[in-house]
Tab-separated table of C-alpha atoms in Angstrom:
chain	number	residue	atom	x	y	z
A	7	MET	CA	-45.463	14.460	-30.330
A	8	ARG	CA	-44.847	11.439	-32.513
A	9	ASN	CA	-45.952	11.451	-36.119
A	10	PRO	CA	-49.269	9.521	-36.235
A	11	GLU	CA	-48.305	7.746	-39.464
A	12	TYR	CA	-45.182	6.445	-37.712
A	13	VAL	CA	-47.263	5.282	-34.735
A	14	LEU	CA	-49.787	3.482	-36.945
A	15	ASN	CA	-47.048	1.836	-39.007
A	16	SER	CA	-45.326	0.714	-35.809
A	17	LEU	CA	-48.547	-0.867	-34.533
A	18	ALA	CA	-49.224	-2.480	-37.905
A	19	ALA	CA	-45.736	-4.014	-37.931
A	20	LYS	CA	-46.663	-5.975	-34.787
A	21	SER	CA	-50.202	-6.771	-35.938
A	22	GLY	CA	-49.318	-10.098	-37.545
A	23	ASP	CA	-47.967	-11.494	-34.255
A	24	GLN	CA	-50.956	-13.315	-32.755
A	25	ASN	CA	-49.345	-13.374	-29.299
A	26	TYR	CA	-48.348	-9.711	-29.091
A	27	LYS	CA	-50.214	-7.628	-26.498
A	28	PHE	CA	-50.689	-3.950	-27.346
A	29	GLN	CA	-50.206	-1.538	-24.465
A	30	ARG	CA	-50.358	2.235	-23.883
A	31	ILE	CA	-52.691	2.802	-26.838
A	32	TYR	CA	-54.836	5.422	-25.102
A	33	ARG	CA	-51.975	7.932	-24.877
A	34	ASN	CA	-52.158	8.459	-28.649
A	35	LEU	CA	-55.363	10.395	-28.013
A	36	TYR	CA	-53.209	13.106	-26.361
A	37	ASN	CA	-51.448	13.748	-29.688
A	38	ARG	CA	-52.837	16.783	-31.561
A	39	GLN	CA	-51.403	15.489	-34.823
A	40	PHE	CA	-53.724	12.499	-34.622
A	41	TYR	CA	-56.707	14.885	-34.604
A	42	CYS	CA	-55.370	16.688	-37.666
A	43	LEU	CA	-55.012	13.373	-39.499
A	44	ALA	CA	-58.485	12.267	-38.414
A	45	TYR	CA	-59.949	15.592	-39.525
A	46	ARG	CA	-58.358	15.294	-42.973
A	47	LYS	CA	-59.716	11.777	-43.435
A	48	LEU	CA	-63.228	12.724	-42.313
A	49	ALA	CA	-63.251	15.932	-44.365
A	50	LYS	CA	-62.284	13.902	-47.426
A	51	LYS	CA	-65.328	11.696	-46.815
A	52	ARG	CA	-67.408	14.804	-46.035
A	53	SER	CA	-68.183	13.351	-42.617
A	54	VAL	CA	-67.421	16.625	-40.794
A	55	LYS	CA	-67.898	20.304	-41.531
A	56	LYS	CA	-64.977	22.633	-42.123
A	57	GLN	CA	-63.587	24.276	-39.011
A	58	ASN	CA	-61.634	27.464	-38.452
A	59	GLN	CA	-58.047	26.489	-37.565
A	60	GLU	CA	-57.888	28.524	-34.369
A	61	THR	CA	-61.260	27.272	-33.181
A	62	PHE	CA	-60.276	23.717	-34.090
A	63	PHE	CA	-57.059	23.672	-32.034
A	64	ARG	CA	-58.705	25.427	-29.077
A	65	SER	CA	-61.474	22.828	-28.948
A	66	ILE	CA	-58.978	19.974	-29.375
A	67	HIS	CA	-56.945	21.289	-26.443
A	68	GLN	CA	-60.017	21.017	-24.196
A	69	LEU	CA	-60.958	17.612	-25.648
A	70	ILE	CA	-57.504	16.222	-24.878
A	71	ALA	CA	-57.726	17.544	-21.307
A	72	ASP	CA	-61.080	15.767	-20.880
A	73	LEU	CA	-59.649	12.533	-22.301
A	74	LYS	CA	-56.639	12.654	-19.972
A	75	ALA	CA	-58.945	12.999	-16.969
A	76	GLU	CA	-61.385	10.443	-18.491
A	77	ARG	CA	-64.141	13.082	-18.258
A	78	TYR	CA	-64.944	12.746	-21.957
A	79	GLN	CA	-68.446	11.408	-22.631
A	80	PRO	CA	-69.616	10.849	-26.227
A	81	GLU	CA	-73.158	11.822	-27.131
A	82	ALA	CA	-75.778	9.294	-28.101
A	83	ILE	CA	-75.727	8.380	-31.787
A	84	ALA	CA	-79.254	9.725	-32.208
A	85	ASP	CA	-78.111	13.145	-30.979
A	86	SER	CA	-77.123	15.463	-33.842
A	87	ARG	CA	-75.730	18.364	-31.800
A	88	GLN	CA	-72.333	19.985	-32.413
A	89	GLY	CA	-70.693	17.727	-29.849
A	90	ARG	CA	-70.794	14.963	-32.423
A	91	PHE	CA	-67.882	16.711	-34.188
A	92	HIS	CA	-65.570	15.753	-31.333
A	93	ASP	CA	-67.072	12.269	-31.202
A	94	SER	CA	-66.377	11.791	-34.894
A	95	LEU	CA	-62.729	12.812	-34.445
A	96	VAL	CA	-62.208	10.535	-31.445
A	97	GLN	CA	-63.946	7.632	-33.180
A	98	GLU	CA	-61.806	8.083	-36.288
A	99	ILE	CA	-58.616	7.973	-34.186
A	100	VAL	CA	-59.875	4.855	-32.398
A	101	ARG	CA	-60.746	3.321	-35.773
A	102	MET	CA	-57.248	4.008	-37.159
A	103	LEU	CA	-55.613	2.497	-34.072
A	104	LEU	CA	-57.837	-0.607	-34.160
A	105	GLU	CA	-57.221	-1.041	-37.882
A	106	ALA	CA	-53.453	-0.916	-37.329
A	107	ILE	CA	-53.743	-3.464	-34.504
A	108	TYR	CA	-56.073	-5.944	-36.224
A	109	GLU	CA	-55.624	-5.649	-39.981
A	110	GLY	CA	-52.597	-7.959	-39.919
A	111	VAL	CA	-54.560	-10.820	-38.348
A	112	PHE	CA	-57.890	-10.471	-40.127
A	113	SER	CA	-58.755	-13.361	-42.414
A	114	ASN	CA	-58.278	-13.102	-46.178
A	115	ASP	CA	-61.864	-14.385	-46.388
A	116	SER	CA	-63.179	-11.162	-44.794
A	117	HIS	CA	-63.808	-8.281	-47.200
A	118	GLY	CA	-66.204	-5.812	-45.583
A	119	PHE	CA	-65.090	-2.317	-44.466
A	120	ARG	CA	-61.387	-3.005	-44.904
A	121	PRO	CA	-58.685	-1.102	-46.822
A	122	ARG	CA	-58.360	-2.076	-50.493
A	123	ARG	CA	-61.281	-4.494	-50.211
A	124	SER	CA	-64.864	-4.185	-51.352
A	125	CYS	CA	-67.893	-6.188	-52.455
A	126	HIS	CA	-65.995	-6.766	-55.701
A	127	THR	CA	-63.029	-8.488	-54.044
A	128	ALA	CA	-65.455	-10.729	-52.128
A	129	LEU	CA	-67.303	-11.648	-55.322
A	130	LEU	CA	-64.095	-12.352	-57.230
A	131	GLN	CA	-62.946	-14.651	-54.437
A	132	VAL	CA	-66.237	-16.520	-54.752
A	133	LYS	CA	-65.716	-16.860	-58.502
A	134	ARG	CA	-62.176	-18.173	-57.945
A	135	ASP	CA	-62.701	-20.501	-54.966
A	136	PHE	CA	-66.218	-21.889	-55.453
A	137	ILE	CA	-65.459	-23.592	-58.757
A	138	ASN	CA	-65.947	-27.184	-57.511
A	139	VAL	CA	-68.624	-26.794	-54.834
A	140	ASN	CA	-71.874	-28.767	-54.867
A	141	TRP	CA	-73.749	-26.898	-52.143
A	142	MET	CA	-73.864	-23.321	-50.908
A	143	ILE	CA	-74.666	-22.130	-47.406
A	144	HIS	CA	-75.747	-18.505	-47.156
A	145	ALA	CA	-76.485	-16.310	-44.172
A	146	ASP	CA	-77.011	-12.604	-43.593
A	147	LEU	CA	-76.401	-11.596	-39.989
A	148	HIS	CA	-76.647	-7.829	-40.500
A	149	PRO	CA	-80.055	-7.751	-38.745
A	150	PHE	CA	-78.316	-9.147	-35.644
A	151	PHE	CA	-75.661	-6.428	-35.356
A	152	SER	CA	-77.742	-4.683	-32.710
A	153	SER	CA	-77.656	-7.955	-30.724
A	154	ILE	CA	-73.862	-8.214	-30.525
A	155	ASP	CA	-72.910	-9.081	-26.951
A	156	LEU	CA	-70.938	-6.064	-25.724
A	157	GLN	CA	-69.408	-7.922	-22.789
A	158	LEU	CA	-68.122	-10.598	-25.155
A	159	LEU	CA	-66.760	-7.911	-27.481
A	160	ARG	CA	-64.775	-6.429	-24.596
A	161	VAL	CA	-63.404	-9.905	-23.780
A	162	ILE	CA	-62.322	-10.296	-27.427
A	163	LEU	CA	-60.644	-6.876	-27.421
A	164	ARG	CA	-58.684	-7.740	-24.273
A	165	LYS	CA	-57.115	-10.721	-26.058
A	166	ARG	CA	-54.873	-8.274	-27.924
A	167	ILE	CA	-55.155	-4.950	-26.071
A	168	MET	CA	-53.798	-4.486	-22.546
A	169	ASP	CA	-54.933	-0.913	-21.994
A	170	GLU	CA	-58.028	-0.544	-19.856
A	171	LYS	CA	-58.320	3.192	-20.528
A	172	PHE	CA	-58.606	2.431	-24.229
A	173	ILE	CA	-61.120	-0.366	-23.563
A	174	ARG	CA	-63.170	1.969	-21.350
A	175	LEU	CA	-63.230	4.604	-24.107
A	176	ILE	CA	-64.529	2.065	-26.624
A	177	ASN	CA	-67.081	0.952	-24.043
A	178	LYS	CA	-68.364	4.539	-23.778
A	179	PHE	CA	-69.058	4.535	-27.508
A	180	LEU	CA	-70.701	1.131	-27.290
A	181	ARG	CA	-73.047	2.378	-24.589
A	182	THR	CA	-74.086	5.309	-26.808
A	183	GLY	CA	-74.865	3.039	-29.755
A	184	ALA	CA	-71.697	3.158	-31.895
A	185	LEU	CA	-72.226	-0.410	-33.080
A	186	ASN	CA	-75.679	0.519	-34.322
A	187	ASP	CA	-74.431	3.568	-36.224
A	188	TRP	CA	-75.099	2.041	-39.645
A	189	GLN	CA	-76.201	4.301	-42.459
A	190	PHE	CA	-79.086	2.472	-44.059
A	191	GLN	CA	-78.621	4.068	-47.432
A	192	GLN	CA	-79.598	2.107	-50.490
A	193	THR	CA	-76.873	-0.218	-51.694
A	194	TYR	CA	-76.829	-2.725	-54.535
A	195	SER	CA	-75.760	-5.509	-52.180
A	196	GLY	CA	-78.322	-4.648	-49.510
A	197	THR	CA	-75.474	-4.199	-47.016
A	198	PRO	CA	-75.777	-1.177	-44.699
A	199	ILE	CA	-72.983	1.378	-44.993
A	200	GLY	CA	-70.870	1.498	-41.869
A	201	GLY	CA	-70.467	4.342	-39.404
A	202	ILE	CA	-66.979	5.097	-38.027
A	203	ILE	CA	-65.990	2.457	-35.456
A	204	GLY	CA	-69.028	0.171	-35.805
A	205	PRO	CA	-67.693	-1.687	-38.879
A	206	ILE	CA	-64.247	-2.506	-37.485
A	207	LEU	CA	-65.715	-3.572	-34.141
A	208	ALA	CA	-68.107	-5.865	-36.027
A	209	ASN	CA	-65.154	-7.295	-37.978
A	210	ILE	CA	-63.248	-7.898	-34.734
A	211	TYR	CA	-66.309	-9.686	-33.345
A	212	PHE	CA	-66.913	-11.839	-36.438
A	213	HIS	CA	-63.195	-12.585	-36.803
A	214	GLU	CA	-63.903	-15.302	-34.229
A	215	LEU	CA	-66.303	-16.844	-36.754
A	216	ASP	CA	-63.720	-16.560	-39.543
A	217	MET	CA	-61.220	-18.518	-37.440
A	218	TYR	CA	-63.820	-21.153	-36.559
A	219	VAL	CA	-64.732	-21.743	-40.203
A	220	LYS	CA	-61.024	-21.948	-41.069
A	221	LYS	CA	-60.662	-24.785	-38.542
A	222	LEU	CA	-63.637	-26.545	-40.120
A	223	ALA	CA	-62.051	-26.240	-43.536
A	224	ASP	CA	-58.621	-27.512	-42.457
A	225	PRO	CA	-58.050	-31.289	-42.892
A	226	PRO	CA	-58.640	-33.756	-41.440
A	227	TYR	CA	-62.305	-32.825	-41.580
A	228	LYS	CA	-64.635	-33.917	-38.793
A	229	GLY	CA	-68.254	-32.882	-38.707
A	230	ASN	CA	-69.498	-32.200	-35.200
A	231	LEU	CA	-73.184	-31.768	-34.494
A	232	LEU	CA	-73.290	-29.985	-31.155
A	233	PRO	CA	-77.001	-30.258	-30.161
A	234	GLU	CA	-77.882	-33.134	-27.841
A	235	ASN	CA	-74.212	-34.132	-27.679
A	236	ARG	CA	-74.540	-35.995	-30.976
A	237	VAL	CA	-71.287	-36.344	-32.872
A	238	GLU	CA	-71.064	-37.398	-36.494
A	239	LYS	CA	-67.654	-37.992	-38.020
A	240	MET	CA	-66.866	-37.987	-41.698
A	241	ALA	CA	-63.541	-38.663	-43.386
A	242	LYS	CA	-62.592	-35.981	-45.843
A	243	PRO	CA	-62.124	-37.650	-49.242
A	244	ALA	CA	-59.535	-36.257	-51.597
A	245	GLY	CA	-60.739	-33.093	-53.307
A	246	ARG	CA	-63.543	-32.427	-50.826
A	247	ARG	CA	-63.249	-29.015	-49.242
A	248	LEU	CA	-65.039	-26.119	-47.588
A	249	VAL	CA	-64.630	-22.564	-48.878
A	250	TYR	CA	-65.866	-19.369	-47.276
A	251	VAL	CA	-66.252	-15.652	-47.950
A	252	ARG	CA	-67.655	-12.979	-45.627
A	253	TYR	CA	-68.563	-9.348	-46.268
A	254	GLY	CA	-69.649	-7.655	-43.048
A	255	GLY	CA	-72.492	-9.774	-41.730
A	256	GLU	CA	-73.207	-11.598	-44.999
A	257	MET	CA	-71.405	-14.869	-45.618
A	258	LEU	CA	-71.280	-17.614	-48.204
A	259	LEU	CA	-69.858	-21.103	-47.683
A	260	GLY	CA	-69.278	-23.612	-50.450
A	261	VAL	CA	-69.206	-27.367	-49.753
A	262	ASN	CA	-67.702	-29.888	-52.137
A	263	GLY	CA	-69.620	-32.840	-50.754
A	264	SER	CA	-73.096	-34.184	-50.111
A	265	LYS	CA	-76.203	-32.296	-49.051
A	266	ARG	CA	-76.030	-34.109	-45.715
A	267	GLU	CA	-72.521	-32.802	-45.124
A	268	ALA	CA	-73.606	-29.300	-46.104
A	269	GLY	CA	-76.442	-29.529	-43.589
A	270	ILE	CA	-74.036	-30.576	-40.841
A	271	ILE	CA	-71.718	-27.663	-41.607
A	272	ARG	CA	-74.670	-25.244	-41.621
A	273	ASP	CA	-75.744	-26.525	-38.188
A	274	GLN	CA	-72.202	-26.245	-36.858
A	275	VAL	CA	-71.729	-22.664	-38.009
A	276	ALA	CA	-75.200	-21.601	-36.824
A	277	GLN	CA	-74.518	-23.259	-33.484
A	278	PHE	CA	-71.209	-21.412	-33.137
A	279	VAL	CA	-72.900	-18.098	-33.939
A	280	GLN	CA	-75.568	-18.757	-31.321
A	281	CYS	CA	-73.470	-20.316	-28.546
A	282	GLN	CA	-70.059	-18.689	-28.947
A	283	LEU	CA	-70.990	-15.295	-30.432
A	284	LYS	CA	-74.215	-15.193	-28.408
A	285	ILE	CA	-76.381	-14.061	-31.310
A	286	PRO	CA	-79.936	-15.337	-30.694
A	287	HIS	CA	-81.754	-17.673	-33.088
A	288	PRO	CA	-79.578	-17.373	-36.201
A	289	GLN	CA	-80.550	-20.788	-37.624
A	290	GLU	CA	-83.471	-19.461	-39.651
A	291	HIS	CA	-81.084	-17.132	-41.520
A	292	PHE	CA	-78.855	-19.998	-42.724
A	293	THR	CA	-79.963	-21.622	-45.965
A	294	VAL	CA	-78.534	-24.550	-47.937
A	295	ARG	CA	-78.967	-24.555	-51.707
A	296	HIS	CA	-77.618	-26.665	-54.537
A	297	ALA	CA	-74.786	-24.834	-56.304
A	298	GLY	CA	-76.478	-25.342	-59.665
A	299	LYS	CA	-79.329	-23.083	-58.540
A	300	PRO	CA	-78.858	-19.347	-57.957
A	301	THR	CA	-77.839	-18.206	-54.489
A	302	ARG	CA	-78.090	-14.456	-53.876
A	303	PHE	CA	-74.907	-12.950	-52.391
A	304	LEU	CA	-74.096	-9.234	-52.304
A	305	GLY	CA	-76.784	-8.531	-54.884
A	306	TYR	CA	-75.467	-11.080	-57.403
A	307	ASP	CA	-76.808	-14.544	-58.231
A	308	ILE	CA	-74.064	-17.176	-57.824
A	309	LEU	CA	-74.251	-20.448	-59.789
A	310	VAL	CA	-71.744	-23.238	-60.331
A	311	LYS	CA	-72.040	-25.073	-63.652
A	312	LYS	CA	-68.606	-26.389	-64.625
A	313	ARG	CA	-67.311	-23.035	-63.393
A	314	CYS	CA	-68.550	-20.452	-60.919
A	315	LYS	CA	-70.575	-17.712	-62.566
A	316	LEU	CA	-71.835	-14.355	-61.312
A	317	TYR	CA	-75.090	-12.959	-62.673
A	318	LEU	CA	-76.941	-9.668	-62.527
A	319	PRO	CA	-80.406	-10.843	-61.448
A	320	HIS	CA	-83.347	-9.801	-63.639
A	321	ASP	CA	-85.410	-8.749	-60.629
A	322	ILE	CA	-82.617	-6.445	-59.422
A	323	TRP	CA	-82.443	-4.196	-62.475
A	324	VAL	CA	-86.222	-4.264	-62.959
A	325	SER	CA	-86.735	-3.320	-59.307
A	326	ARG	CA	-84.237	-0.485	-59.723
A	327	LEU	CA	-86.214	0.883	-62.673
A	328	HIS	CA	-89.430	0.728	-60.681
A	329	GLY	CA	-87.730	2.385	-57.712
A	330	LEU	CA	-86.728	5.266	-59.961
A	331	LYS	CA	-90.295	5.407	-61.334
A	332	ALA	CA	-88.752	5.225	-64.793
A	333	VAL	CA	-91.045	2.399	-65.969
A	334	LYS	CA	-94.453	0.922	-65.435
A	335	THR	CA	-95.757	-2.546	-66.192
A	336	GLY	CA	-98.317	-2.598	-69.002
A	337	GLN	CA	-101.406	-4.799	-69.220
A	338	ASN	CA	-99.405	-7.241	-71.326
A	339	GLY	CA	-96.864	-7.579	-68.505
A	340	LEU	CA	-94.139	-5.771	-70.422
A	341	LEU	CA	-92.147	-2.815	-69.078
A	342	LYS	CA	-92.869	0.585	-70.541
A	343	PRO	CA	-90.656	3.672	-69.991
A	344	VAL	CA	-92.437	6.692	-68.494
A	345	HIS	CA	-91.393	10.242	-67.664
A	346	ARG	CA	-89.924	10.972	-64.233
A	347	SER	CA	-91.789	13.767	-62.513
A	348	ASP	CA	-88.928	14.244	-60.011
A	349	LEU	CA	-86.619	15.374	-62.836
A	350	VAL	CA	-88.954	17.653	-64.793
A	351	LYS	CA	-87.948	20.840	-62.965
A	352	LEU	CA	-84.229	20.263	-63.408
A	353	GLY	CA	-82.128	21.758	-66.178
A	354	ASP	CA	-81.405	19.561	-69.174
A	355	PRO	CA	-77.730	18.936	-68.262
A	356	GLU	CA	-78.754	17.929	-64.744
A	357	ILE	CA	-81.392	15.528	-66.061
A	358	LEU	CA	-78.809	13.890	-68.290
A	359	SER	CA	-76.215	13.812	-65.495
A	360	VAL	CA	-78.678	12.106	-63.146
A	361	CYS	CA	-79.411	9.448	-65.762
A	362	ASN	CA	-75.724	8.948	-66.493
A	363	ALA	CA	-74.980	8.486	-62.797
A	364	VAL	CA	-77.761	5.896	-62.502
A	365	ILE	CA	-76.456	3.933	-65.494
A	366	GLN	CA	-72.773	4.154	-64.652
A	367	SER	CA	-73.139	3.337	-60.948
A	368	MET	CA	-75.273	0.301	-61.781
A	369	TYR	CA	-72.756	-0.887	-64.372
A	370	ASN	CA	-69.792	-0.189	-62.077
A	371	TYR	CA	-71.259	-2.514	-59.471
A	372	TYR	CA	-72.473	-5.255	-61.820
A	373	ARG	CA	-69.651	-5.216	-64.361
A	374	LEU	CA	-68.269	-8.434	-62.814
A	375	ALA	CA	-71.415	-10.267	-63.977
A	376	ASP	CA	-71.072	-12.853	-66.714
A	377	ASN	CA	-74.282	-11.409	-68.156
A	378	ALA	CA	-73.253	-7.748	-67.743
A	379	SER	CA	-74.491	-7.140	-71.285
A	380	VAL	CA	-78.098	-7.174	-70.010
A	381	MET	CA	-77.293	-3.698	-68.716
A	382	SER	CA	-78.045	-2.558	-72.278
A	383	ARG	CA	-81.728	-3.201	-71.549
A	384	PHE	CA	-81.486	-1.171	-68.344
A	385	HIS	CA	-79.817	1.587	-70.390
A	386	HIS	CA	-82.642	1.462	-72.946
A	387	PHE	CA	-85.345	2.082	-70.342
A	388	ILE	CA	-83.385	4.848	-68.590
A	389	LYS	CA	-82.742	6.554	-71.934
A	390	TYR	CA	-86.359	6.540	-73.089
A	391	SER	CA	-87.624	7.504	-69.645
A	392	MET	CA	-85.319	10.520	-69.915
A	393	VAL	CA	-86.565	11.287	-73.435
A	394	LYS	CA	-90.159	11.134	-72.188
A	395	THR	CA	-89.207	13.372	-69.267
A	396	LEU	CA	-87.859	16.002	-71.683
A	397	ALA	CA	-90.916	15.571	-73.930
A	398	PHE	CA	-93.181	16.139	-70.928
A	399	LYS	CA	-91.113	19.134	-69.813
A	400	TYR	CA	-91.299	20.902	-73.188
A	401	LYS	CA	-94.708	19.536	-74.269
A	402	LYS	CA	-93.149	18.019	-77.393
A	403	SER	CA	-93.368	14.582	-78.975
A	404	VAL	CA	-90.755	11.925	-78.314
A	405	ARG	CA	-89.815	12.022	-82.021
A	406	LYS	CA	-89.093	15.770	-81.932
A	407	ILE	CA	-87.059	15.423	-78.747
A	408	MET	CA	-84.981	12.667	-80.314
A	409	GLN	CA	-84.385	14.765	-83.399
A	410	LYS	CA	-83.384	17.836	-81.406
A	411	TYR	CA	-80.981	16.073	-78.986
A	412	LEU	CA	-79.174	13.826	-81.454
A	413	HIS	CA	-75.664	15.107	-82.194
A	414	GLU	CA	-73.722	13.016	-84.703
A	415	GLY	CA	-75.868	10.031	-83.825
A	416	LYS	CA	-75.344	10.421	-80.048
A	417	PHE	CA	-77.912	11.667	-77.533
A	418	ALA	CA	-76.442	14.788	-75.944
A	419	VAL	CA	-77.397	18.045	-74.228
A	420	VAL	CA	-75.807	21.438	-74.865
A	421	THR	CA	-74.607	23.397	-71.851
A	422	GLU	CA	-72.738	26.668	-71.564
A	423	THR	CA	-69.397	26.841	-69.746
A	424	ASP	CA	-66.807	29.568	-69.281
A	425	ASP	CA	-65.092	28.222	-72.391
A	426	GLY	CA	-68.250	28.194	-74.527
A	427	SER	CA	-70.775	25.547	-75.496
A	428	GLU	CA	-70.186	21.975	-74.408
A	429	LEU	CA	-71.972	18.698	-75.140
A	430	ILE	CA	-72.893	16.332	-72.300
A	431	LYS	CA	-73.462	12.908	-73.844
A	432	LEU	CA	-75.584	10.051	-72.620
A	433	TYR	CA	-73.358	7.177	-71.523
A	434	ASP	CA	-72.539	4.935	-74.483
A	435	GLY	CA	-69.414	3.140	-73.274
A	436	GLY	CA	-70.913	-0.329	-73.574
A	437	PHE	CA	-71.536	-2.997	-70.948
A	438	ALA	CA	-68.816	-5.561	-71.405
A	439	HIS	CA	-67.952	-8.011	-68.656
A	440	ASN	CA	-65.034	-6.572	-66.660
A	441	SER	CA	-63.308	-8.640	-63.972
A	442	SER	CA	-61.227	-5.762	-62.563
A	443	PRO	CA	-62.503	-4.933	-59.059
A	444	ILE	CA	-63.380	-1.424	-57.924
A	445	LEU	CA	-62.030	-0.951	-54.413
A	446	GLN	CA	-63.690	2.334	-53.420
A	447	ASP	CA	-66.378	2.188	-50.750
A	448	ASP	CA	-68.795	3.981	-53.072
A	449	VAL	CA	-68.966	1.127	-55.583
A	450	ASP	CA	-71.871	-0.410	-53.640
A	451	ARG	CA	-73.880	2.766	-53.075
A	452	ILE	CA	-76.954	3.617	-55.085
A	453	PRO	CA	-76.576	7.309	-55.960
A	454	GLU	CA	-79.186	9.800	-54.876
A	455	ARG	CA	-79.547	13.334	-56.194
A	456	LYS	CA	-79.162	14.776	-52.724
A	457	GLN	CA	-75.688	13.222	-52.494
A	458	ASP	CA	-73.769	15.948	-54.260
A	459	LYS	CA	-70.652	13.833	-54.539
A	460	PHE	CA	-72.401	11.939	-57.321
A	461	PHE	CA	-73.849	15.038	-58.942
A	462	GLU	CA	-71.377	17.853	-58.554
A	463	ARG	CA	-72.323	20.653	-60.870
A	464	SER	CA	-69.987	21.746	-63.588
A	465	PRO	CA	-69.685	25.540	-63.971
A	466	GLY	CA	-72.088	25.409	-66.893
A	467	MET	CA	-74.838	23.483	-65.149
A	468	SER	CA	-76.017	26.571	-63.340
A	469	ARG	CA	-75.859	28.600	-66.533
A	470	ILE	CA	-77.772	26.535	-69.031
A	471	SER	CA	-77.816	28.097	-72.456
A	472	GLU	CA	-81.034	30.034	-72.937
A	473	GLN	CA	-80.652	29.571	-76.682
A	474	ALA	CA	-80.457	25.783	-76.222
A	475	GLU	CA	-83.700	25.679	-74.259
A	476	SER	CA	-85.413	28.253	-76.422
A	477	ARG	CA	-84.783	26.096	-79.486
A	478	ILE	CA	-86.705	23.307	-77.778
A	479	ARG	CA	-89.575	25.600	-76.922
């Protein structure tokens, strides 16, 4: 059995050759080492439960036999039975193979669900490339993912893959809803989190769009209005250009030209999406806006005034506060912090950890913003909502809570660990603009308490000091 890392590297080495046809891909699913690698990757993401080693290899032996005979049938995505464990492993292997085959040809303008790319790299490309644009064209095609033409997707796959067994396996997943396996968890960008093979299949599909826009952007520029066979040609003056960034199904195009030219480009791209990608009625999702006015992209407001600027929108952080039920709007229209009833029953360290996670995750995502300092206002409301939560919990005044929890001028909670008492401080690291991207997938996720990866307990969190709480009482 060949080492799977060697196999993937070998495939990736040929990925950049547009004319290379990949064959005998399916046989890699007979390699037990691939299942071990897939299991390690999924376990790291907590996408599968731990398995006993003997049970694991016995079940893999049967799975490989079914794959060789093409008896293997994945379960429907909606089905949550144990069989999904095998489906997850097979999908992860398919994902790794597809990534090795396609990553070398994917456009640099595509950032979604790819290694060492994230919302941040997409936003930084916008800030770098959109500096001279006059008009922005925005579209979000995520709602159309369920409408992707599966027959067309198979045609696109066959352009590079000459292995019908492998194509048939992917088709089995498509029939059970793999492309619709998006986790609609809350994200700052509004982008759904991908399943296992759905994201890379969507990228393969929309790669056709990336290549089409690249042709539009390459000189000499010719606008081409497809409806009614009307053709309108425009010379491309010096300095006029088209720039483009895509993250999953959300895209932003920048036009250094007139509004009329921007409208032509919008119609061209929408027409390509409808006619060539066979996505119905996308025109209403394409908008044209002057670059001097904010255009929302991946949860940021993008404006171009001498230079391209990224902003944390006011409505975003206010909406987040309301979603947490940390504030209410008073009769004077001003925000007022209130206690959070969902946190009252937690221990003090957990309450503080929840608030820290909320603040830090929000700042991690929006630290690219030119106005990142407005996060201090978000911090203020989270802090005083927490103080009111503790005041409500202990039936004390806000003033007494502030006095009790201040340690050397910092708000902190005492917790007991194996090594003694420890202070957990409220985040006070500041909110400076930071242009260094975060590449982890989690940067876009809004943390929830039930997601223990954001709120892993320290040893002391389950053993809160009775003296610390008794002093409050």
